[in-house]
JSON list of C-alpha atoms in Angstrom, two decimals:
[
{"chain": "A", "resi": 56, "resn": "UNK", "atom": "CA", "xyz": [33.40, -123.69, -74.13]},
{"chain": "A", "resi": 57, "resn": "UNK", "atom": "CA", "xyz": [37.15, -123.40, -73.71]},
{"chain": "A", "resi": 58, "resn": "UNK", "atom": "CA", "xyz": [39.16, -125.12, -76.44]},
{"chain": "A", "resi": 59, "resn": "UNK", "atom": "CA", "xyz": [42.46, -126.62, -75.26]},
{"chain": "A", "resi": 60, "resn": "UNK", "atom": "CA", "xyz": [44.79, -128.16, -77.83]},
{"chain": "A", "resi": 61, "resn": "UNK", "atom": "CA", "xyz": [47.83, -130.35, -77.29]},
{"chain": "A", "resi": 62, "resn": "UNK", "atom": "CA", "xyz": [50.36, -129.64, -80.00]},
{"chain": "A", "resi": 63, "resn": "UNK", "atom": "CA", "xyz": [53.91, -130.44, -81.04]},
{"chain": "A", "resi": 64, "resn": "UNK", "atom": "CA", "xyz": [55.24, -131.27, -84.49]},
{"chain": "A", "resi": 65, "resn": "UNK", "atom": "CA", "xyz": [57.68, -133.70, -82.88]},
{"chain": "A", "resi": 66, "resn": "UNK", "atom": "CA", "xyz": [56.30, -137.11, -81.99]},
{"chain": "A", "resi": 67, "resn": "UNK", "atom": "CA", "xyz": [57.09, -139.19, -78.92]},
{"chain": "A", "resi": 68, "resn": "UNK", "atom": "CA", "xyz": [56.81, -136.37, -76.39]},
{"chain": "A", "resi": 69, "resn": "UNK", "atom": "CA", "xyz": [53.71, -137.72, -74.61]},
{"chain": "A", "resi": 70, "resn": "UNK", "atom": "CA", "xyz": [51.19, -135.39, -76.21]},
{"chain": "A", "resi": 71, "resn": "UNK", "atom": "CA", "xyz": [48.38, -137.93, -76.41]},
{"chain": "A", "resi": 72, "resn": "UNK", "atom": "CA", "xyz": [49.02, -139.21, -72.89]},
{"chain": "A", "resi": 73, "resn": "UNK", "atom": "CA", "xyz": [48.68, -135.71, -71.47]},
{"chain": "A", "resi": 74, "resn": "UNK", "atom": "CA", "xyz": [45.60, -134.92, -73.55]},
{"chain": "A", "resi": 75, "resn": "UNK", "atom": "CA", "xyz": [43.87, -138.17, -72.58]},
{"chain": "A", "resi": 76, "resn": "UNK", "atom": "CA", "xyz": [44.59, -137.69, -68.88]},
{"chain": "A", "resi": 77, "resn": "UNK", "atom": "CA", "xyz": [43.69, -134.00, -68.89]},
{"chain": "A", "resi": 78, "resn": "UNK", "atom": "CA", "xyz": [40.34, -134.75, -70.51]},
{"chain": "A", "resi": 79, "resn": "UNK", "atom": "CA", "xyz": [39.60, -137.27, -67.75]},
{"chain": "A", "resi": 80, "resn": "UNK", "atom": "CA", "xyz": [40.74, -134.76, -65.14]},
{"chain": "A", "resi": 81, "resn": "UNK", "atom": "CA", "xyz": [38.41, -132.07, -66.51]},
{"chain": "A", "resi": 82, "resn": "UNK", "atom": "CA", "xyz": [35.64, -134.64, -66.93]},
{"chain": "A", "resi": 83, "resn": "UNK", "atom": "CA", "xyz": [35.42, -135.17, -63.18]},
{"chain": "A", "resi": 84, "resn": "UNK", "atom": "CA", "xyz": [33.37, -131.97, -62.87]},
{"chain": "A", "resi": 85, "resn": "UNK", "atom": "CA", "xyz": [32.76, -130.79, -66.43]},
{"chain": "A", "resi": 86, "resn": "UNK", "atom": "CA", "xyz": [31.30, -131.86, -69.75]},
{"chain": "A", "resi": 87, "resn": "UNK", "atom": "CA", "xyz": [34.17, -132.47, -72.18]},
{"chain": "A", "resi": 88, "resn": "UNK", "atom": "CA", "xyz": [34.38, -133.00, -75.94]},
{"chain": "A", "resi": 89, "resn": "UNK", "atom": "CA", "xyz": [37.56, -134.79, -77.04]},
{"chain": "A", "resi": 90, "resn": "UNK", "atom": "CA", "xyz": [38.65, -134.47, -80.68]},
{"chain": "A", "resi": 91, "resn": "UNK", "atom": "CA", "xyz": [41.33, -136.81, -82.02]},
{"chain": "A", "resi": 92, "resn": "UNK", "atom": "CA", "xyz": [42.90, -135.04, -85.00]},
{"chain": "A", "resi": 93, "resn": "UNK", "atom": "CA", "xyz": [45.90, -137.36, -85.20]},
{"chain": "A", "resi": 94, "resn": "UNK", "atom": "CA", "xyz": [45.78, -140.02, -87.96]},
{"chain": "A", "resi": 95, "resn": "UNK", "atom": "CA", "xyz": [47.89, -142.29, -85.73]},
{"chain": "A", "resi": 96, "resn": "UNK", "atom": "CA", "xyz": [44.66, -142.64, -83.67]},
{"chain": "A", "resi": 97, "resn": "UNK", "atom": "CA", "xyz": [46.44, -143.15, -80.33]},
{"chain": "A", "resi": 98, "resn": "UNK", "atom": "CA", "xyz": [43.80, -141.26, -78.36]},
{"chain": "A", "resi": 99, "resn": "UNK", "atom": "CA", "xyz": [41.03, -143.08, -80.19]},
{"chain": "A", "resi": 100, "resn": "UNK", "atom": "CA", "xyz": [42.72, -146.34, -79.18]},
{"chain": "A", "resi": 101, "resn": "UNK", "atom": "CA", "xyz": [42.91, -145.25, -75.53]},
{"chain": "A", "resi": 102, "resn": "UNK", "atom": "CA", "xyz": [39.21, -144.36, -75.53]},
{"chain": "A", "resi": 103, "resn": "UNK", "atom": "CA", "xyz": [38.54, -147.60, -77.41]},
{"chain": "A", "resi": 104, "resn": "UNK", "atom": "CA", "xyz": [35.89, -146.18, -79.68]},
{"chain": "A", "resi": 105, "resn": "UNK", "atom": "CA", "xyz": [35.97, -146.20, -83.50]},
{"chain": "A", "resi": 106, "resn": "UNK", "atom": "CA", "xyz": [32.28, -145.60, -84.26]},
{"chain": "A", "resi": 107, "resn": "UNK", "atom": "CA", "xyz": [31.82, -144.31, -87.79]},
{"chain": "A", "resi": 108, "resn": "UNK", "atom": "CA", "xyz": [29.15, -141.79, -86.75]},
{"chain": "A", "resi": 109, "resn": "UNK", "atom": "CA", "xyz": [31.78, -140.09, -84.58]},
{"chain": "A", "resi": 110, "resn": "UNK", "atom": "CA", "xyz": [34.56, -139.89, -87.19]},
{"chain": "A", "resi": 111, "resn": "UNK", "atom": "CA", "xyz": [36.02, -136.39, -86.84]},
{"chain": "A", "resi": 112, "resn": "UNK", "atom": "CA", "xyz": [36.75, -136.18, -90.57]},
{"chain": "A", "resi": 113, "resn": "UNK", "atom": "CA", "xyz": [33.00, -135.84, -91.23]},
{"chain": "A", "resi": 114, "resn": "UNK", "atom": "CA", "xyz": [33.30, -132.23, -90.04]},
{"chain": "A", "resi": 115, "resn": "UNK", "atom": "CA", "xyz": [35.42, -131.29, -93.03]},
{"chain": "A", "resi": 116, "resn": "UNK", "atom": "CA", "xyz": [33.15, -133.03, -95.53]},
{"chain": "A", "resi": 117, "resn": "UNK", "atom": "CA", "xyz": [30.13, -131.27, -94.00]},
{"chain": "A", "resi": 118, "resn": "UNK", "atom": "CA", "xyz": [28.56, -134.61, -93.09]},
{"chain": "A", "resi": 119, "resn": "UNK", "atom": "CA", "xyz": [26.56, -135.36, -89.97]},
{"chain": "A", "resi": 120, "resn": "UNK", "atom": "CA", "xyz": [28.85, -136.24, -87.08]},
{"chain": "A", "resi": 121, "resn": "UNK", "atom": "CA", "xyz": [27.64, -137.47, -83.69]},
{"chain": "A", "resi": 122, "resn": "UNK", "atom": "CA", "xyz": [30.15, -137.68, -80.80]},
{"chain": "A", "resi": 123, "resn": "UNK", "atom": "CA", "xyz": [30.30, -140.99, -78.94]},
{"chain": "A", "resi": 124, "resn": "UNK", "atom": "CA", "xyz": [29.83, -140.97, -75.18]},
{"chain": "A", "resi": 125, "resn": "UNK", "atom": "CA", "xyz": [32.96, -142.70, -73.83]},
{"chain": "A", "resi": 126, "resn": "UNK", "atom": "CA", "xyz": [32.44, -141.79, -70.16]},
{"chain": "A", "resi": 127, "resn": "UNK", "atom": "CA", "xyz": [29.69, -140.07, -68.21]},
{"chain": "A", "resi": 128, "resn": "UNK", "atom": "CA", "xyz": [31.12, -136.63, -69.00]},
{"chain": "A", "resi": 129, "resn": "UNK", "atom": "CA", "xyz": [33.40, -137.18, -72.04]},
{"chain": "A", "resi": 130, "resn": "UNK", "atom": "CA", "xyz": [32.23, -137.40, -75.65]},
{"chain": "A", "resi": 131, "resn": "UNK", "atom": "CA", "xyz": [34.67, -138.41, -78.39]},
{"chain": "A", "resi": 132, "resn": "UNK", "atom": "CA", "xyz": [35.15, -137.53, -82.03]},
{"chain": "A", "resi": 133, "resn": "UNK", "atom": "CA", "xyz": [37.53, -140.26, -83.16]},
{"chain": "A", "resi": 134, "resn": "UNK", "atom": "CA", "xyz": [40.20, -140.28, -85.85]},
{"chain": "A", "resi": 135, "resn": "UNK", "atom": "CA", "xyz": [38.78, -143.35, -87.57]},
{"chain": "A", "resi": 136, "resn": "UNK", "atom": "CA", "xyz": [40.23, -146.79, -88.11]},
{"chain": "A", "resi": 137, "resn": "UNK", "atom": "CA", "xyz": [43.27, -147.48, -90.25]},
{"chain": "A", "resi": 138, "resn": "UNK", "atom": "CA", "xyz": [44.71, -144.21, -91.51]},
{"chain": "A", "resi": 139, "resn": "UNK", "atom": "CA", "xyz": [41.36, -142.79, -92.53]},
{"chain": "A", "resi": 140, "resn": "UNK", "atom": "CA", "xyz": [42.11, -139.29, -91.29]},
{"chain": "A", "resi": 141, "resn": "UNK", "atom": "CA", "xyz": [45.02, -139.06, -93.74]},
{"chain": "A", "resi": 142, "resn": "UNK", "atom": "CA", "xyz": [42.45, -139.02, -96.54]},
{"chain": "A", "resi": 143, "resn": "UNK", "atom": "CA", "xyz": [40.86, -135.98, -94.92]},
{"chain": "A", "resi": 144, "resn": "UNK", "atom": "CA", "xyz": [44.22, -134.26, -94.68]},
{"chain": "A", "resi": 145, "resn": "UNK", "atom": "CA", "xyz": [44.74, -134.85, -98.41]},
{"chain": "A", "resi": 146, "resn": "UNK", "atom": "CA", "xyz": [41.23, -133.55, -99.05]},
{"chain": "A", "resi": 147, "resn": "UNK", "atom": "CA", "xyz": [42.00, -130.38, -97.08]},
{"chain": "A", "resi": 148, "resn": "UNK", "atom": "CA", "xyz": [45.22, -129.88, -98.99]},
{"chain": "A", "resi": 149, "resn": "UNK", "atom": "CA", "xyz": [43.19, -129.79, -102.20]},
{"chain": "A", "resi": 150, "resn": "UNK", "atom": "CA", "xyz": [40.44, -127.68, -100.67]},
{"chain": "A", "resi": 151, "resn": "UNK", "atom": "CA", "xyz": [42.09, -125.59, -97.91]},
{"chain": "A", "resi": 152, "resn": "UNK", "atom": "CA", "xyz": [39.03, -123.40, -97.34]},
{"chain": "A", "resi": 153, "resn": "UNK", "atom": "CA", "xyz": [37.37, -126.43, -95.73]},
{"chain": "A", "resi": 154, "resn": "UNK", "atom": "CA", "xyz": [39.64, -126.06, -92.70]},
{"chain": "A", "resi": 155, "resn": "UNK", "atom": "CA", "xyz": [37.36, -123.24, -91.50]},
{"chain": "A", "resi": 156, "resn": "UNK", "atom": "CA", "xyz": [34.64, -125.84, -90.89]},
{"chain": "A", "resi": 157, "resn": "UNK", "atom": "CA", "xyz": [36.38, -126.69, -87.61]},
{"chain": "A", "resi": 158, "resn": "UNK", "atom": "CA", "xyz": [35.49, -123.22, -86.34]},
{"chain": "A", "resi": 159, "resn": "UNK", "atom": "CA", "xyz": [31.90, -123.70, -87.46]},
{"chain": "A", "resi": 160, "resn": "UNK", "atom": "CA", "xyz": [31.59, -127.04, -85.67]},
{"chain": "A", "resi": 161, "resn": "UNK", "atom": "CA", "xyz": [33.16, -125.74, -82.44]},
{"chain": "A", "resi": 162, "resn": "UNK", "atom": "CA", "xyz": [30.79, -122.78, -82.41]},
{"chain": "A", "resi": 163, "resn": "UNK", "atom": "CA", "xyz": [27.80, -125.11, -82.77]},
{"chain": "A", "resi": 164, "resn": "UNK", "atom": "CA", "xyz": [29.07, -127.36, -79.94]},
{"chain": "A", "resi": 165, "resn": "UNK", "atom": "CA", "xyz": [29.92, -124.52, -77.56]},
{"chain": "A", "resi": 166, "resn": "UNK", "atom": "CA", "xyz": [26.64, -124.65, -75.62]},
{"chain": "A", "resi": 167, "resn": "UNK", "atom": "CA", "xyz": [26.89, -128.40, -75.01]},
{"chain": "A", "resi": 168, "resn": "UNK", "atom": "CA", "xyz": [30.34, -128.61, -73.42]},
{"chain": "A", "resi": 169, "resn": "UNK", "atom": "CA", "xyz": [32.49, -126.81, -70.89]},
{"chain": "A", "resi": 170, "resn": "UNK", "atom": "CA", "xyz": [35.74, -127.85, -72.56]},
{"chain": "A", "resi": 171, "resn": "UNK", "atom": "CA", "xyz": [36.97, -129.22, -75.86]},
{"chain": "A", "resi": 172, "resn": "UNK", "atom": "CA", "xyz": [40.31, -131.06, -75.67]},
{"chain": "A", "resi": 173, "resn": "UNK", "atom": "CA", "xyz": [42.05, -131.62, -79.02]},
{"chain": "A", "resi": 174, "resn": "UNK", "atom": "CA", "xyz": [44.89, -134.02, -79.70]},
{"chain": "A", "resi": 175, "resn": "UNK", "atom": "CA", "xyz": [46.79, -133.10, -82.87]},
{"chain": "A", "resi": 176, "resn": "UNK", "atom": "CA", "xyz": [49.16, -134.82, -85.26]},
{"chain": "A", "resi": 177, "resn": "UNK", "atom": "CA", "xyz": [52.94, -134.32, -84.87]},
{"chain": "A", "resi": 178, "resn": "UNK", "atom": "CA", "xyz": [53.30, -132.14, -87.93]},
{"chain": "A", "resi": 179, "resn": "UNK", "atom": "CA", "xyz": [52.70, -128.59, -89.08]},
{"chain": "A", "resi": 180, "resn": "UNK", "atom": "CA", "xyz": [49.91, -128.33, -91.65]},
{"chain": "A", "resi": 181, "resn": "UNK", "atom": "CA", "xyz": [46.71, -126.41, -92.31]},
{"chain": "A", "resi": 182, "resn": "UNK", "atom": "CA", "xyz": [44.74, -128.59, -89.90]},
{"chain": "A", "resi": 183, "resn": "UNK", "atom": "CA", "xyz": [47.15, -127.70, -87.08]},
{"chain": "A", "resi": 184, "resn": "UNK", "atom": "CA", "xyz": [46.96, -124.04, -88.09]},
{"chain": "A", "resi": 185, "resn": "UNK", "atom": "CA", "xyz": [43.16, -124.18, -87.94]},
{"chain": "A", "resi": 186, "resn": "UNK", "atom": "CA", "xyz": [43.25, -125.93, -84.57]},
{"chain": "A", "resi": 187, "resn": "UNK", "atom": "CA", "xyz": [45.53, -123.33, -83.03]},
{"chain": "A", "resi": 188, "resn": "UNK", "atom": "CA", "xyz": [43.52, -120.50, -84.57]},
{"chain": "A", "resi": 189, "resn": "UNK", "atom": "CA", "xyz": [40.38, -121.83, -82.84]},
{"chain": "A", "resi": 190, "resn": "UNK", "atom": "CA", "xyz": [41.95, -122.61, -79.45]},
{"chain": "A", "resi": 191, "resn": "UNK", "atom": "CA", "xyz": [42.02, -120.50, -76.32]},
{"chain": "A", "resi": 192, "resn": "UNK", "atom": "CA", "xyz": [44.88, -122.54, -74.84]},
{"chain": "A", "resi": 193, "resn": "UNK", "atom": "CA", "xyz": [47.63, -124.65, -76.40]},
{"chain": "A", "resi": 194, "resn": "UNK", "atom": "CA", "xyz": [49.71, -127.08, -74.36]},
{"chain": "A", "resi": 195, "resn": "UNK", "atom": "CA", "xyz": [53.10, -127.98, -75.85]},
{"chain": "A", "resi": 196, "resn": "UNK", "atom": "CA", "xyz": [54.50, -131.18, -74.30]},
{"chain": "A", "resi": 197, "resn": "UNK", "atom": "CA", "xyz": [58.29, -131.52, -74.59]},
{"chain": "A", "resi": 198, "resn": "UNK", "atom": "CA", "xyz": [61.07, -133.66, -73.25]},
{"chain": "A", "resi": 199, "resn": "UNK", "atom": "CA", "xyz": [63.99, -131.94, -71.57]},
{"chain": "A", "resi": 200, "resn": "UNK", "atom": "CA", "xyz": [66.37, -132.89, -74.38]},
{"chain": "A", "resi": 201, "resn": "UNK", "atom": "CA", "xyz": [68.15, -131.05, -77.19]},
{"chain": "A", "resi": 202, "resn": "UNK", "atom": "CA", "xyz": [66.07, -132.09, -80.24]},
{"chain": "A", "resi": 203, "resn": "UNK", "atom": "CA", "xyz": [62.63, -131.53, -78.65]},
{"chain": "A", "resi": 204, "resn": "UNK", "atom": "CA", "xyz": [63.75, -128.07, -77.54]},
{"chain": "A", "resi": 205, "resn": "UNK", "atom": "CA", "xyz": [64.72, -127.18, -81.10]},
{"chain": "A", "resi": 206, "resn": "UNK", "atom": "CA", "xyz": [61.20, -128.17, -82.14]},
{"chain": "A", "resi": 207, "resn": "UNK", "atom": "CA", "xyz": [59.76, -125.95, -79.41]},
{"chain": "A", "resi": 208, "resn": "UNK", "atom": "CA", "xyz": [61.22, -122.90, -81.11]},
{"chain": "A", "resi": 209, "resn": "UNK", "atom": "CA", "xyz": [59.36, -123.73, -84.33]},
{"chain": "A", "resi": 210, "resn": "UNK", "atom": "CA", "xyz": [56.04, -124.21, -82.53]},
{"chain": "A", "resi": 211, "resn": "UNK", "atom": "CA", "xyz": [56.56, -121.01, -80.55]},
{"chain": "A", "resi": 212, "resn": "UNK", "atom": "CA", "xyz": [57.09, -119.12, -83.83]},
{"chain": "A", "resi": 213, "resn": "UNK", "atom": "CA", "xyz": [53.98, -120.69, -85.39]},
{"chain": "A", "resi": 214, "resn": "UNK", "atom": "CA", "xyz": [51.76, -119.66, -82.47]},
{"chain": "A", "resi": 215, "resn": "UNK", "atom": "CA", "xyz": [53.09, -116.10, -82.57]},
{"chain": "A", "resi": 216, "resn": "UNK", "atom": "CA", "xyz": [52.31, -115.96, -86.31]},
{"chain": "A", "resi": 217, "resn": "UNK", "atom": "CA", "xyz": [48.76, -117.14, -85.63]},
{"chain": "A", "resi": 218, "resn": "UNK", "atom": "CA", "xyz": [48.42, -114.50, -82.96]},
{"chain": "A", "resi": 219, "resn": "UNK", "atom": "CA", "xyz": [49.33, -111.88, -85.55]},
{"chain": "A", "resi": 220, "resn": "UNK", "atom": "CA", "xyz": [46.86, -113.47, -87.98]},
{"chain": "A", "resi": 221, "resn": "UNK", "atom": "CA", "xyz": [43.93, -112.92, -85.66]},
{"chain": "A", "resi": 222, "resn": "UNK", "atom": "CA", "xyz": [43.87, -115.08, -82.52]},
{"chain": "A", "resi": 223, "resn": "UNK", "atom": "CA", "xyz": [45.34, -112.56, -80.09]},
{"chain": "A", "resi": 224, "resn": "UNK", "atom": "CA", "xyz": [43.65, -114.20, -77.10]},
{"chain": "A", "resi": 225, "resn": "UNK", "atom": "CA", "xyz": [45.47, -117.53, -77.33]},
{"chain": "A", "resi": 226, "resn": "UNK", "atom": "CA", "xyz": [47.59, -118.62, -74.36]},
{"chain": "A", "resi": 227, "resn": "UNK", "atom": "CA", "xyz": [50.13, -121.41, -74.52]},
{"chain": "A", "resi": 228, "resn": "UNK", "atom": "CA", "xyz": [52.22, -123.33, -72.04]},
{"chain": "A", "resi": 229, "resn": "UNK", "atom": "CA", "xyz": [55.10, -125.78, -72.23]},
{"chain": "A", "resi": 230, "resn": "UNK", "atom": "CA", "xyz": [54.64, -129.03, -70.29]},
{"chain": "A", "resi": 231, "resn": "UNK", "atom": "CA", "xyz": [57.87, -130.92, -69.55]},
{"chain": "A", "resi": 232, "resn": "UNK", "atom": "CA", "xyz": [57.21, -134.64, -69.77]},
{"chain": "A", "resi": 233, "resn": "UNK", "atom": "CA", "xyz": [59.23, -137.84, -69.17]},
{"chain": "A", "resi": 234, "resn": "UNK", "atom": "CA", "xyz": [61.74, -135.93, -67.04]},
{"chain": "A", "resi": 235, "resn": "UNK", "atom": "CA", "xyz": [64.58, -137.65, -65.20]},
{"chain": "A", "resi": 236, "resn": "UNK", "atom": "CA", "xyz": [65.87, -135.85, -62.11]},
{"chain": "A", "resi": 237, "resn": "UNK", "atom": "CA", "xyz": [68.98, -138.01, -62.04]},
{"chain": "A", "resi": 238, "resn": "UNK", "atom": "CA", "xyz": [70.14, -136.85, -65.46]},
{"chain": "A", "resi": 239, "resn": "UNK", "atom": "CA", "xyz": [72.28, -133.73, -65.21]},
{"chain": "A", "resi": 240, "resn": "UNK", "atom": "CA", "xyz": [71.80, -132.82, -68.88]},
{"chain": "A", "resi": 241, "resn": "UNK", "atom": "CA", "xyz": [68.02, -132.87, -68.54]},
{"chain": "A", "resi": 242, "resn": "UNK", "atom": "CA", "xyz": [68.20, -130.65, -65.46]},
{"chain": "A", "resi": 243, "resn": "UNK", "atom": "CA", "xyz": [70.48, -128.25, -67.32]},
{"chain": "A", "resi": 244, "resn": "UNK", "atom": "CA", "xyz": [68.17, -128.06, -70.34]},
{"chain": "A", "resi": 245, "resn": "UNK", "atom": "CA", "xyz": [65.12, -127.55, -68.12]},
{"chain": "A", "resi": 246, "resn": "UNK", "atom": "CA", "xyz": [66.83, -124.62, -66.40]},
{"chain": "A", "resi": 247, "resn": "UNK", "atom": "CA", "xyz": [67.72, -123.12, -69.78]},
{"chain": "A", "resi": 248, "resn": "UNK", "atom": "CA", "xyz": [64.14, -123.55, -71.00]},
{"chain": "A", "resi": 249, "resn": "UNK", "atom": "CA", "xyz": [62.74, -121.77, -67.96]},
{"chain": "A", "resi": 250, "resn": "UNK", "atom": "CA", "xyz": [65.27, -118.97, -68.40]},
{"chain": "A", "resi": 251, "resn": "UNK", "atom": "CA", "xyz": [64.40, -118.53, -72.10]},
{"chain": "A", "resi": 252, "resn": "UNK", "atom": "CA", "xyz": [60.62, -118.93, -71.74]},
{"chain": "A", "resi": 253, "resn": "UNK", "atom": "CA", "xyz": [59.91, -117.91, -68.12]},
{"chain": "A", "resi": 254, "resn": "UNK", "atom": "CA", "xyz": [56.22, -117.14, -68.67]},
{"chain": "A", "resi": 255, "resn": "UNK", "atom": "CA", "xyz": [55.18, -120.27, -70.54]},
{"chain": "A", "resi": 256, "resn": "UNK", "atom": "CA", "xyz": [57.17, -123.22, -69.10]},
{"chain": "A", "resi": 257, "resn": "UNK", "atom": "CA", "xyz": [55.11, -124.86, -66.36]},
{"chain": "A", "resi": 258, "resn": "UNK", "atom": "CA", "xyz": [56.80, -125.20, -63.00]},
{"chain": "A", "resi": 259, "resn": "UNK", "atom": "CA", "xyz": [55.58, -128.74, -62.50]},
{"chain": "A", "resi": 260, "resn": "UNK", "atom": "CA", "xyz": [56.90, -131.55, -64.67]},
{"chain": "A", "resi": 261, "resn": "UNK", "atom": "CA", "xyz": [56.06, -135.23, -65.15]},
{"chain": "A", "resi": 262, "resn": "UNK", "atom": "CA", "xyz": [58.73, -137.81, -64.40]},
{"chain": "A", "resi": 263, "resn": "UNK", "atom": "CA", "xyz": [59.55, -140.75, -66.63]},
{"chain": "A", "resi": 264, "resn": "UNK", "atom": "CA", "xyz": [57.72, -143.80, -65.29]},
{"chain": "A", "resi": 265, "resn": "UNK", "atom": "CA", "xyz": [56.78, -147.26, -66.55]},
{"chain": "A", "resi": 266, "resn": "UNK", "atom": "CA", "xyz": [53.49, -146.80, -64.67]},
{"chain": "A", "resi": 267, "resn": "UNK", "atom": "CA", "xyz": [52.35, -144.43, -67.43]},
{"chain": "A", "resi": 268, "resn": "UNK", "atom": "CA", "xyz": [52.88, -147.11, -70.07]},
{"chain": "A", "resi": 269, "resn": "UNK", "atom": "CA", "xyz": [51.08, -149.67, -67.91]},
{"chain": "A", "resi": 270, "resn": "UNK", "atom": "CA", "xyz": [48.09, -147.33, -67.58]},
{"chain": "A", "resi": 271, "resn": "UNK", "atom": "CA", "xyz": [48.00, -146.93, -71.36]},
{"chain": "A", "resi": 272, "resn": "UNK", "atom": "CA", "xyz": [47.88, -150.70, -71.75]},
{"chain": "A", "resi": 273, "resn": "UNK", "atom": "CA", "xyz": [44.86, -150.74, -69.45]},
{"chain": "A", "resi": 274, "resn": "UNK", "atom": "CA", "xyz": [43.40, -147.70, -71.26]},
{"chain": "A", "resi": 275, "resn": "UNK", "atom": "CA", "xyz": [42.95, -145.90, -67.95]},
{"chain": "A", "resi": 276, "resn": "UNK", "atom": "CA", "xyz": [44.00, -142.41, -66.79]},
{"chain": "A", "resi": 277, "resn": "UNK", "atom": "CA", "xyz": [47.19, -142.59, -64.73]},
{"chain": "A", "resi": 278, "resn": "UNK", "atom": "CA", "xyz": [46.39, -139.64, -62.48]},
{"chain": "A", "resi": 279, "resn": "UNK", "atom": "CA", "xyz": [43.70, -141.67, -60.71]},
{"chain": "A", "resi": 280, "resn": "UNK", "atom": "CA", "xyz": [46.18, -144.37, -59.69]},
{"chain": "A", "resi": 281, "resn": "UNK", "atom": "CA", "xyz": [48.23, -144.63, -56.51]},
{"chain": "A", "resi": 282, "resn": "UNK", "atom": "CA", "xyz": [51.53, -144.50, -58.38]},
{"chain": "A", "resi": 283, "resn": "UNK", "atom": "CA", "xyz": [53.99, -141.71, -57.53]},
{"chain": "A", "resi": 284, "resn": "UNK", "atom": "CA", "xyz": [53.81, -140.31, -61.05]},
{"chain": "A", "resi": 285, "resn": "UNK", "atom": "CA", "xyz": [50.06, -139.74, -60.62]},
{"chain": "A", "resi": 286, "resn": "UNK", "atom": "CA", "xyz": [50.88, -136.85, -58.28]},
{"chain": "A", "resi": 287, "resn": "UNK", "atom": "CA", "xyz": [52.97, -135.25, -61.06]},
{"chain": "A", "resi": 288, "resn": "UNK", "atom": "CA", "xyz": [49.97, -135.21, -63.38]},
{"chain": "A", "resi": 289, "resn": "UNK", "atom": "CA", "xyz": [47.72, -133.72, -60.72]},
{"chain": "A", "resi": 290, "resn": "UNK", "atom": "CA", "xyz": [50.20, -130.99, -59.82]},
{"chain": "A", "resi": 291, "resn": "UNK", "atom": "CA", "xyz": [50.58, -130.04, -63.47]},
{"chain": "A", "resi": 292, "resn": "UNK", "atom": "CA", "xyz": [46.84, -130.05, -64.14]},
{"chain": "A", "resi": 293, "resn": "UNK", "atom": "CA", "xyz": [46.14, -127.91, -61.07]},
{"chain": "A", "resi": 294, "resn": "UNK", "atom": "CA", "xyz": [48.82, -125.46, -62.20]},
{"chain": "A", "resi": 295, "resn": "UNK", "atom": "CA", "xyz": [47.06, -125.26, -65.57]},
{"chain": "A", "resi": 296, "resn": "UNK", "atom": "CA", "xyz": [43.79, -124.59, -63.75]},
{"chain": "A", "resi": 297, "resn": "UNK", "atom": "CA", "xyz": [45.36, -121.64, -61.96]},
{"chain": "A", "resi": 298, "resn": "UNK", "atom": "CA", "xyz": [46.98, -120.23, -65.11]},
{"chain": "A", "resi": 299, "resn": "UNK", "atom": "CA", "xyz": [43.81, -120.50, -67.17]},
{"chain": "A", "resi": 300, "resn": "UNK", "atom": "CA", "xyz": [41.84, -118.65, -64.50]},
{"chain": "A", "resi": 301, "resn": "UNK", "atom": "CA", "xyz": [44.38, -115.85, -64.29]}
]
């Protein structure tokens, strides 16, 4: 099972949208486990499943957890209703050794799934550290703007530290989201990003489009639609396929 995490400690960069759509993309031909580790529960809302038996926080309390089947090939571990996952984060802060239970759960699930897609909270904490440590691939969604790029440097440093701490095999890629080709500043920043991080910034980007928001309202993956932006998602996902193979 390949574990793919979507991470960024800055919110509003489209992390959940990419994770949700990528899980559906992979689920066309593979068995996928989706874990929502964000207390804001956006992915859980998109999958429209809050079953208590599938609350991801049960992993860290060593309770029985049973993923909910949300499509034919996608099972979900949800982030709970309300802000329930925040209680787990507080629990982990008091008992940090419990974060290793994520590794234990993923190892037990490895024979049941081809992929595990993890959506994370927009903050740096021990749960994010544990997620990165147990991932083979991390996707970092960013906007081609000044403040998100500053955040990228912090995430890049964190991943390199985790590599030194033991996960030398991790690969990570930067996915440019909500891009506007008509904005000269965004084009300039994108060029600078590719120059600074030539090996990790994906060539394909996703344009800003109201169609993405409309798909979220319907709780459906945008890449299956006939909208122009759907082609952006597919090109990016196919590029990820190629990079993960190589």
